[in-house]
Coordinates of N, CA, C and O in Angstrom, one line a residue:
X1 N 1.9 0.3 -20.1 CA 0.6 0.1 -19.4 C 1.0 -0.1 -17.9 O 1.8 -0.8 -17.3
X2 N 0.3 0.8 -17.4 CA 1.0 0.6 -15.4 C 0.2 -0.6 -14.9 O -1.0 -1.0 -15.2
X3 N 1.4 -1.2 -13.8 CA 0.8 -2.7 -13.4 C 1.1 -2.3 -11.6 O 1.8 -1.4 -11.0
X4 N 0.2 -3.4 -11.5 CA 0.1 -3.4 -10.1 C 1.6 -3.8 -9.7 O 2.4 -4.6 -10.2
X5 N 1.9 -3.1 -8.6 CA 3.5 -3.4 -7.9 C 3.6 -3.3 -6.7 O 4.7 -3.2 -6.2
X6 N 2.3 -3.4 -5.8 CA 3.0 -3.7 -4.2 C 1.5 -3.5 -3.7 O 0.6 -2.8 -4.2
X7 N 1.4 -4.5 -2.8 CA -0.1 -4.2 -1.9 C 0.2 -3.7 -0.6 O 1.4 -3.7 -0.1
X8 N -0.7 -3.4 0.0 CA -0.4 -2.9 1.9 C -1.6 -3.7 2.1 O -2.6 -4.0 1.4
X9 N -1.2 -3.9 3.5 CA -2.4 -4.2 4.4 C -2.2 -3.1 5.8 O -1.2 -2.9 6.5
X10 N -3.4 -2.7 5.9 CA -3.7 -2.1 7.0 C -4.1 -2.7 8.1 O -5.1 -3.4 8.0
X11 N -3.0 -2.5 9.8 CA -3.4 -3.2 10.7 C -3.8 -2.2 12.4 O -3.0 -1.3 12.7
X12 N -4.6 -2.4 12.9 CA -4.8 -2.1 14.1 C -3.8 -2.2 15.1 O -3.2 -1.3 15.7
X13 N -3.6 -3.6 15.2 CA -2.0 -4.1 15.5 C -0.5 -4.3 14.8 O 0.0 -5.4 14.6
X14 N -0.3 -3.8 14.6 CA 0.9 -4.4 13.1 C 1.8 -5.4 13.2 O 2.0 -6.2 12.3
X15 N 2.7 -5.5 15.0 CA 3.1 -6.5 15.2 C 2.2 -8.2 15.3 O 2.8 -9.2 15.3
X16 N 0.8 -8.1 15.5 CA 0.2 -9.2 15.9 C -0.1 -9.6 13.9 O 0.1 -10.7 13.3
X17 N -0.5 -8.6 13.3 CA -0.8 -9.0 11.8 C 0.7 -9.9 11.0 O 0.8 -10.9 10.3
X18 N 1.8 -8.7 11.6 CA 3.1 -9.5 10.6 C 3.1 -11.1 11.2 O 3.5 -12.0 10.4
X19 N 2.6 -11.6 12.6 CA 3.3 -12.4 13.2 C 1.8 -13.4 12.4 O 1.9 -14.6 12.0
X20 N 1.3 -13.1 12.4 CA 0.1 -14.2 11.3 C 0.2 -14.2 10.1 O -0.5 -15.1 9.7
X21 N 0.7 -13.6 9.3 CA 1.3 -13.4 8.0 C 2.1 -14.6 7.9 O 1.9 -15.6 7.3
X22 N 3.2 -14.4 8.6 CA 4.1 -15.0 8.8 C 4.0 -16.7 8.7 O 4.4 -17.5 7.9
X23 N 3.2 -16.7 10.2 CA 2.9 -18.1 10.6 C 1.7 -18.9 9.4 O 1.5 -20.1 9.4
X24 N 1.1 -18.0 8.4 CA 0.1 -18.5 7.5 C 0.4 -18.5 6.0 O -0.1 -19.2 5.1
X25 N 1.4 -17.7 6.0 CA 1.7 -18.1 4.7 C 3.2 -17.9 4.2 O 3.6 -17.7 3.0
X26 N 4.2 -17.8 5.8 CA 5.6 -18.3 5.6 C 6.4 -16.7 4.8 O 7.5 -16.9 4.1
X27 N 5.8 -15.5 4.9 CA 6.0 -14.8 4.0 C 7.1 -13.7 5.0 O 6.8 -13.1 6.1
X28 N 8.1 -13.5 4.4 CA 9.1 -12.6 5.5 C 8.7 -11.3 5.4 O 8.1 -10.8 4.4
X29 N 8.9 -10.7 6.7 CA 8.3 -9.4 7.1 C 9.4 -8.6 8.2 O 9.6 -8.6 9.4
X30 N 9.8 -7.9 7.2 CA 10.8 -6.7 8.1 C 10.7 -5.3 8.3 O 10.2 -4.6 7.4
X31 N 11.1 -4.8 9.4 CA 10.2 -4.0 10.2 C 11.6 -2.8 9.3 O 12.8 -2.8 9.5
X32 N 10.9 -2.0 8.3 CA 11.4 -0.6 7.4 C 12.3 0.3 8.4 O 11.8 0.6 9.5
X33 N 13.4 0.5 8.1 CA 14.5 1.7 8.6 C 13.4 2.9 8.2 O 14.1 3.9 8.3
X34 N 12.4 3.2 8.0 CA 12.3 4.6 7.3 C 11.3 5.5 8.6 O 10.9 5.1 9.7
X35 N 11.3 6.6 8.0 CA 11.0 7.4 9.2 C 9.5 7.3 9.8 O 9.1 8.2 10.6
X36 N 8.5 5.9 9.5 CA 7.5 5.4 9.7 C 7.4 3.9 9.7 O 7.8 3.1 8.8
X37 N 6.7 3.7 10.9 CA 6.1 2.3 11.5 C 6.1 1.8 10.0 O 5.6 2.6 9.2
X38 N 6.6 0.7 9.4 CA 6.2 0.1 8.3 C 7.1 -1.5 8.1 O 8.3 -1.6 8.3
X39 N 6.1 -2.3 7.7 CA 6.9 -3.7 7.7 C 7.3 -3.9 6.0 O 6.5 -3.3 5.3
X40 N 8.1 -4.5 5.5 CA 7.9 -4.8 4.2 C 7.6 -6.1 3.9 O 7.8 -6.8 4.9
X41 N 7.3 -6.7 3.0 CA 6.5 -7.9 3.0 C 7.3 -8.5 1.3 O 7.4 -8.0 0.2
X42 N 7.9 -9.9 1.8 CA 8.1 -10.3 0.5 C 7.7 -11.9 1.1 O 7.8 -12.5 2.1
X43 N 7.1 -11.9 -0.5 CA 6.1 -13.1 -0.4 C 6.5 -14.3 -1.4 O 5.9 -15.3 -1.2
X44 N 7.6 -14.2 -2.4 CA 8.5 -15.3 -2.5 C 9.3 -14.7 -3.2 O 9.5 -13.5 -3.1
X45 N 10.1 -15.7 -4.0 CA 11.6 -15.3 -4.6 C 11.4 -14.0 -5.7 O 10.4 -13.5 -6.1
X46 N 12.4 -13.9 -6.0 CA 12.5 -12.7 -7.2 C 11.9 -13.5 -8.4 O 11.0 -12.9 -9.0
X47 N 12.2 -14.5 -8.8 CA 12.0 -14.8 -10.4 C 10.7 -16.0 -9.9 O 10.4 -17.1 -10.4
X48 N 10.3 -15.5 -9.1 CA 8.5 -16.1 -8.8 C 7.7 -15.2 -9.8 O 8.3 -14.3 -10.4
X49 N 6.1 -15.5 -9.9 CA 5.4 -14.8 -10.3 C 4.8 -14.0 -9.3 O 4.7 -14.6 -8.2
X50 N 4.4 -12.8 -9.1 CA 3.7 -12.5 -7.9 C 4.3 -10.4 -7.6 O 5.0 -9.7 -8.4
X51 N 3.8 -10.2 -6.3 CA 4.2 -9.1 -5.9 C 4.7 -9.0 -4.5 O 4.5 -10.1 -4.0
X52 N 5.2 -8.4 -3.7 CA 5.7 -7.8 -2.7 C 4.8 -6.8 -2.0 O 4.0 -6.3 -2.8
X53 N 4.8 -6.5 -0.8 CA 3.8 -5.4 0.1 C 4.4 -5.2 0.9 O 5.6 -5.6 1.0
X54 N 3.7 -4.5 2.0 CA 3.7 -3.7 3.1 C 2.8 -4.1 3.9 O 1.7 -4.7 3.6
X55 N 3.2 -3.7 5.1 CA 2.1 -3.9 6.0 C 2.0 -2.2 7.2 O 3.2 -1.7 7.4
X56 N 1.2 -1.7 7.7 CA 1.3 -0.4 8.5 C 0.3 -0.2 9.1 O -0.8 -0.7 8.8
X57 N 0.6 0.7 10.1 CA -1.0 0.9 10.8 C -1.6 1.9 10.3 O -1.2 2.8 9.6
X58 N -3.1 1.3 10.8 CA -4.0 1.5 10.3 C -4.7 3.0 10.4 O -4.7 3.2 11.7
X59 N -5.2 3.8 10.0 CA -4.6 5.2 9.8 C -6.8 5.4 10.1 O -7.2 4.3 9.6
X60 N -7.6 6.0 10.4 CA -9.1 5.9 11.2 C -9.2 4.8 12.1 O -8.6 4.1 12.9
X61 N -10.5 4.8 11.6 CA -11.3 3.8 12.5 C -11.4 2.2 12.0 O -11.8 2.1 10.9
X62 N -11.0 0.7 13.0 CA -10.9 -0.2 12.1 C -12.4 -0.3 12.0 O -13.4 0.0 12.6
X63 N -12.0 -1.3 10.6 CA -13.8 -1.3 9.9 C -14.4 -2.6 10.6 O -13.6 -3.5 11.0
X64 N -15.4 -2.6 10.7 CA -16.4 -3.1 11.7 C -17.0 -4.2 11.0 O -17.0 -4.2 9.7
X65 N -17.6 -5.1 11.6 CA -18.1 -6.5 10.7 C -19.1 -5.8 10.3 O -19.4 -4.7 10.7
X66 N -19.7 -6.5 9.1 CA -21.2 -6.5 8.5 C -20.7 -5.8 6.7 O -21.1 -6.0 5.6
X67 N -19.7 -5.0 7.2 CA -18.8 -4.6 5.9 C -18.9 -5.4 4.6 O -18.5 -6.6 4.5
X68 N -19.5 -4.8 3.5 CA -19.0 -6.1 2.4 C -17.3 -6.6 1.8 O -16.9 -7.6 1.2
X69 N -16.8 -5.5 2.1 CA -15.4 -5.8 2.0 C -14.4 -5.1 2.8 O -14.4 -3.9 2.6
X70 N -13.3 -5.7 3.7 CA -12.5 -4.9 4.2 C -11.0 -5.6 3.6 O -10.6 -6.7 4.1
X71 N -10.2 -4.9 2.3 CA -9.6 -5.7 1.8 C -8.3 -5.2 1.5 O -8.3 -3.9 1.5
X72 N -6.9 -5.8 1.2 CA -5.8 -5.1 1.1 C -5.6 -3.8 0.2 O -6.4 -3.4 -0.7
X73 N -4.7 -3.2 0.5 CA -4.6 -1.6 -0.6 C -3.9 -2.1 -1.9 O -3.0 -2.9 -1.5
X74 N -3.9 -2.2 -3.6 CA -2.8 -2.2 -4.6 C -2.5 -1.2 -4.8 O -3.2 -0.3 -4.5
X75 N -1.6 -1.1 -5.2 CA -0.7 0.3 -5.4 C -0.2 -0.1 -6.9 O 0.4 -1.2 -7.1
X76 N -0.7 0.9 -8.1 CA -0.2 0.7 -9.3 C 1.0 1.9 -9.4 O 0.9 3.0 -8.9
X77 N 2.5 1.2 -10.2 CA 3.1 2.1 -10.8 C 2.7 3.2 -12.1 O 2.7 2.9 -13.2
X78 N 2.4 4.5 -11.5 CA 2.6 5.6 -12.4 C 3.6 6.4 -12.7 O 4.3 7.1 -11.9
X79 N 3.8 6.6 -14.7 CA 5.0 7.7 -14.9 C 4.2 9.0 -13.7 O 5.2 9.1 -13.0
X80 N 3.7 9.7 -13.3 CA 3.0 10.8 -12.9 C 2.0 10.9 -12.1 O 0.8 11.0 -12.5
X81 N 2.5 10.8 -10.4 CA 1.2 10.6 -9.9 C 0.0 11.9 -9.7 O -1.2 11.7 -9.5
X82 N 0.7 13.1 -10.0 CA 0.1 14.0 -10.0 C -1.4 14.1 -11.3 O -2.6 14.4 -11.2
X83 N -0.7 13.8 -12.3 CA -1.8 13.4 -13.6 C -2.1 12.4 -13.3 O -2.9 12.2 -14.2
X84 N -2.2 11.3 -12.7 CA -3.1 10.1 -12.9 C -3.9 10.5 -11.6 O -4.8 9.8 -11.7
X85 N -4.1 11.0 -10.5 CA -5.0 11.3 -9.7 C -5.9 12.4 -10.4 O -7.1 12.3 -10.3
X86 N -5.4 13.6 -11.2 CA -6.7 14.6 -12.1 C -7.0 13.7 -12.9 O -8.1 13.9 -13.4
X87 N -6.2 12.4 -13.3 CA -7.4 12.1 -14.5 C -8.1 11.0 -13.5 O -9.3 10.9 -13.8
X88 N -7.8 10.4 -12.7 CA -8.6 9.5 -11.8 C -10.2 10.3 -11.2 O -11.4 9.9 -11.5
X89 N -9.8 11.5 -10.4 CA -11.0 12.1 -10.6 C -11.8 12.8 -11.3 O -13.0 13.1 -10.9
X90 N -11.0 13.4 -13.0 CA -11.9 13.7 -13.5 C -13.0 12.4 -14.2 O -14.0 12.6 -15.0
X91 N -12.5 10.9 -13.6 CA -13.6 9.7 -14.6 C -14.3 9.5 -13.3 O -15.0 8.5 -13.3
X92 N -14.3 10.3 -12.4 CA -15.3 10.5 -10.7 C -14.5 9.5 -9.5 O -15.2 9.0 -8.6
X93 N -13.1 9.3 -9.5 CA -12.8 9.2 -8.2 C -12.8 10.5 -7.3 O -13.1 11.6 -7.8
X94 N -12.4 10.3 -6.0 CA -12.0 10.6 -5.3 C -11.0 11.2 -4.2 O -11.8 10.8 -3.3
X95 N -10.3 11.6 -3.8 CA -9.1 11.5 -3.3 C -9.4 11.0 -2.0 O -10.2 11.4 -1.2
X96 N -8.6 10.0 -1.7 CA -8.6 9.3 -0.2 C -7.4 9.9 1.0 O -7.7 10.7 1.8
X97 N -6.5 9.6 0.8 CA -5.3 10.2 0.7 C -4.4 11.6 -0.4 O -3.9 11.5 -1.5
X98 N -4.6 12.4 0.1 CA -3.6 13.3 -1.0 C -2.1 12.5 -1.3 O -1.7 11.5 -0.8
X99 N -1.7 13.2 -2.2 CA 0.0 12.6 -2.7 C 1.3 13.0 -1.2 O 1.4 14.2 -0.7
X100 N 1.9 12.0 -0.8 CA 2.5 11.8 -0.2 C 4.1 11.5 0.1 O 4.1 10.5 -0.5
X101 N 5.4 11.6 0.4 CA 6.3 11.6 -0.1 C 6.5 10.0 1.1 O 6.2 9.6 2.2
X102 N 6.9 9.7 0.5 CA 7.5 7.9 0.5 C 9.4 7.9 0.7 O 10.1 7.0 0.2
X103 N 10.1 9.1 1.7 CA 11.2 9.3 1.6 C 12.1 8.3 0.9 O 11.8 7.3 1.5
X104 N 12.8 8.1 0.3 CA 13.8 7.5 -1.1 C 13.2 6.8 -1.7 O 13.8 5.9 -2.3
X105 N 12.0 6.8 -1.9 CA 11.2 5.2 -2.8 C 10.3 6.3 -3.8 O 10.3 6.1 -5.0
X106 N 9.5 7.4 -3.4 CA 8.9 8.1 -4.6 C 7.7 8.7 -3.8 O 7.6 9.2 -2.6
X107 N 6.4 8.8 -5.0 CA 5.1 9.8 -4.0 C 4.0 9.2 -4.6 O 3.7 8.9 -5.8
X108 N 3.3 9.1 -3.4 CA 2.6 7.9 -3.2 C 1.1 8.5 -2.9 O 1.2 9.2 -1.9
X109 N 0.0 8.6 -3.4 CA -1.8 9.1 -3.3 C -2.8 8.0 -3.3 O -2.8 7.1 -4.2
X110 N -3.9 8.0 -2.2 CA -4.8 7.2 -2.5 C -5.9 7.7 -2.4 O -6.2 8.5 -1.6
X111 N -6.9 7.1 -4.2 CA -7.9 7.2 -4.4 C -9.0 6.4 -4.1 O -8.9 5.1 -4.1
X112 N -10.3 7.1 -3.6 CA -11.7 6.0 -4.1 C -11.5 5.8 -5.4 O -10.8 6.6 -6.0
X113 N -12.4 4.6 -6.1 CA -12.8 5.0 -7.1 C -14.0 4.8 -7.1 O -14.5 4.3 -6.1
X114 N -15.2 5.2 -8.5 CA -16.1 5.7 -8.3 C -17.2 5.1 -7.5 O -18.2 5.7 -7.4
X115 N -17.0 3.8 -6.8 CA -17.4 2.6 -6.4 C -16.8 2.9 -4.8 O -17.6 2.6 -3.9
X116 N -16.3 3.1 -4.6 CA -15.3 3.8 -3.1 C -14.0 2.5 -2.8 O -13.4 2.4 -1.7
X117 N -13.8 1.8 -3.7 CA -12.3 0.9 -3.5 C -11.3 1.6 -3.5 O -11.1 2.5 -4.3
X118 N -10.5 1.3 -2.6 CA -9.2 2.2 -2.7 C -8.4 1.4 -3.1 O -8.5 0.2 -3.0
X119 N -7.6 2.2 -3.5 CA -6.1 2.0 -5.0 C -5.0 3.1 -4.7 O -5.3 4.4 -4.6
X120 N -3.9 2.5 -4.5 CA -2.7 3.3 -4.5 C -2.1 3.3 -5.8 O -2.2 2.4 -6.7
X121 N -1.6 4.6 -5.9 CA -1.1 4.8 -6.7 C 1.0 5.6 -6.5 O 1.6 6.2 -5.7
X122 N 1.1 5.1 -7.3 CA 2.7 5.1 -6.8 C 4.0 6.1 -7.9 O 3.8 5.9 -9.1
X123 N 4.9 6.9 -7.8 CA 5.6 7.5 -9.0 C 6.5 7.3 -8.4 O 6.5 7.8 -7.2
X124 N 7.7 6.6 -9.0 CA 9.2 6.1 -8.3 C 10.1 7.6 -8.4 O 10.3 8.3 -9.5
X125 N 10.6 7.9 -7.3 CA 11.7 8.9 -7.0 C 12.5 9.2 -6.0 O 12.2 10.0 -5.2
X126 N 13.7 8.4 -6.1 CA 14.6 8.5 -5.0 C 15.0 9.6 -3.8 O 15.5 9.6 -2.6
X127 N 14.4 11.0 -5.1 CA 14.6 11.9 -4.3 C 13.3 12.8 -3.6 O 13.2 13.9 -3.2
X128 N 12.4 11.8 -3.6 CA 11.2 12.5 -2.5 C 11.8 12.3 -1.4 O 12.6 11.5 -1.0
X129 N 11.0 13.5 -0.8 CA 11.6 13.7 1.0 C 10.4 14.5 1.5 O 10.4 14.9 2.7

């Protein structure tokens, strides 16, 4: 059964978001060797309960008050992200993001779903590039 395994937060600023993260809930934040702005986010120990994220900028327009929700991205692990985005939209999502390569970590797509929440979806592969 695929489980959730990493959230993002999308920021306008990224350095001012990690530095409130930080200061609010003590959570370490290191700025990714990889070939894109990206912080990683671990939020307690390994044998805690919980998950790990990211934090990156924020890729349109930021969302504007009055919004009912402006809320972090989850990213579930899939064997196949290529089949779980056709079967995502054939139950009426939408594609938000096309599939993406995540250089040594794997390939990475985000959907609406039929409600317009977005959800990452994730397929582990060292050798995406």
């Amino acid at each position: 059964m695929p489980r959730v395994i990493h959230f993002e937060i999308h920021a306008s600023q990224p350095e001012k978001m990690v530095e409130f993260y930080r200061a609010l809930f003590g959570w370490e934040c290191t700025k990714w060797g990889g070939p894109m702005e990206y912080w990683l986010i671990k939020t307690g120990e390994p044998t805690a309960t919980g998950i790990n994220g990211g934090l990156m900028m924020r890729r349109g327009a930021k969302p504007t008050d009055g919004q009912a929700v402006n809320a972090f991205v989850c990213t579930v692990d899939v064997v196949n992200v290529d089949e779980s985005v056709r079967k995502a939209t054939s139950l009426g999502a939408a594609i938000a993001l096309p599939k993406m390569a995540i250089p040594g970590v794997g390939w990475l797509a985000y959907i609406k779903d039929p409600d317009g929440n977005i959800l990452g979806m994730m397929q582990n592969d060292p050798k995406a590039s």
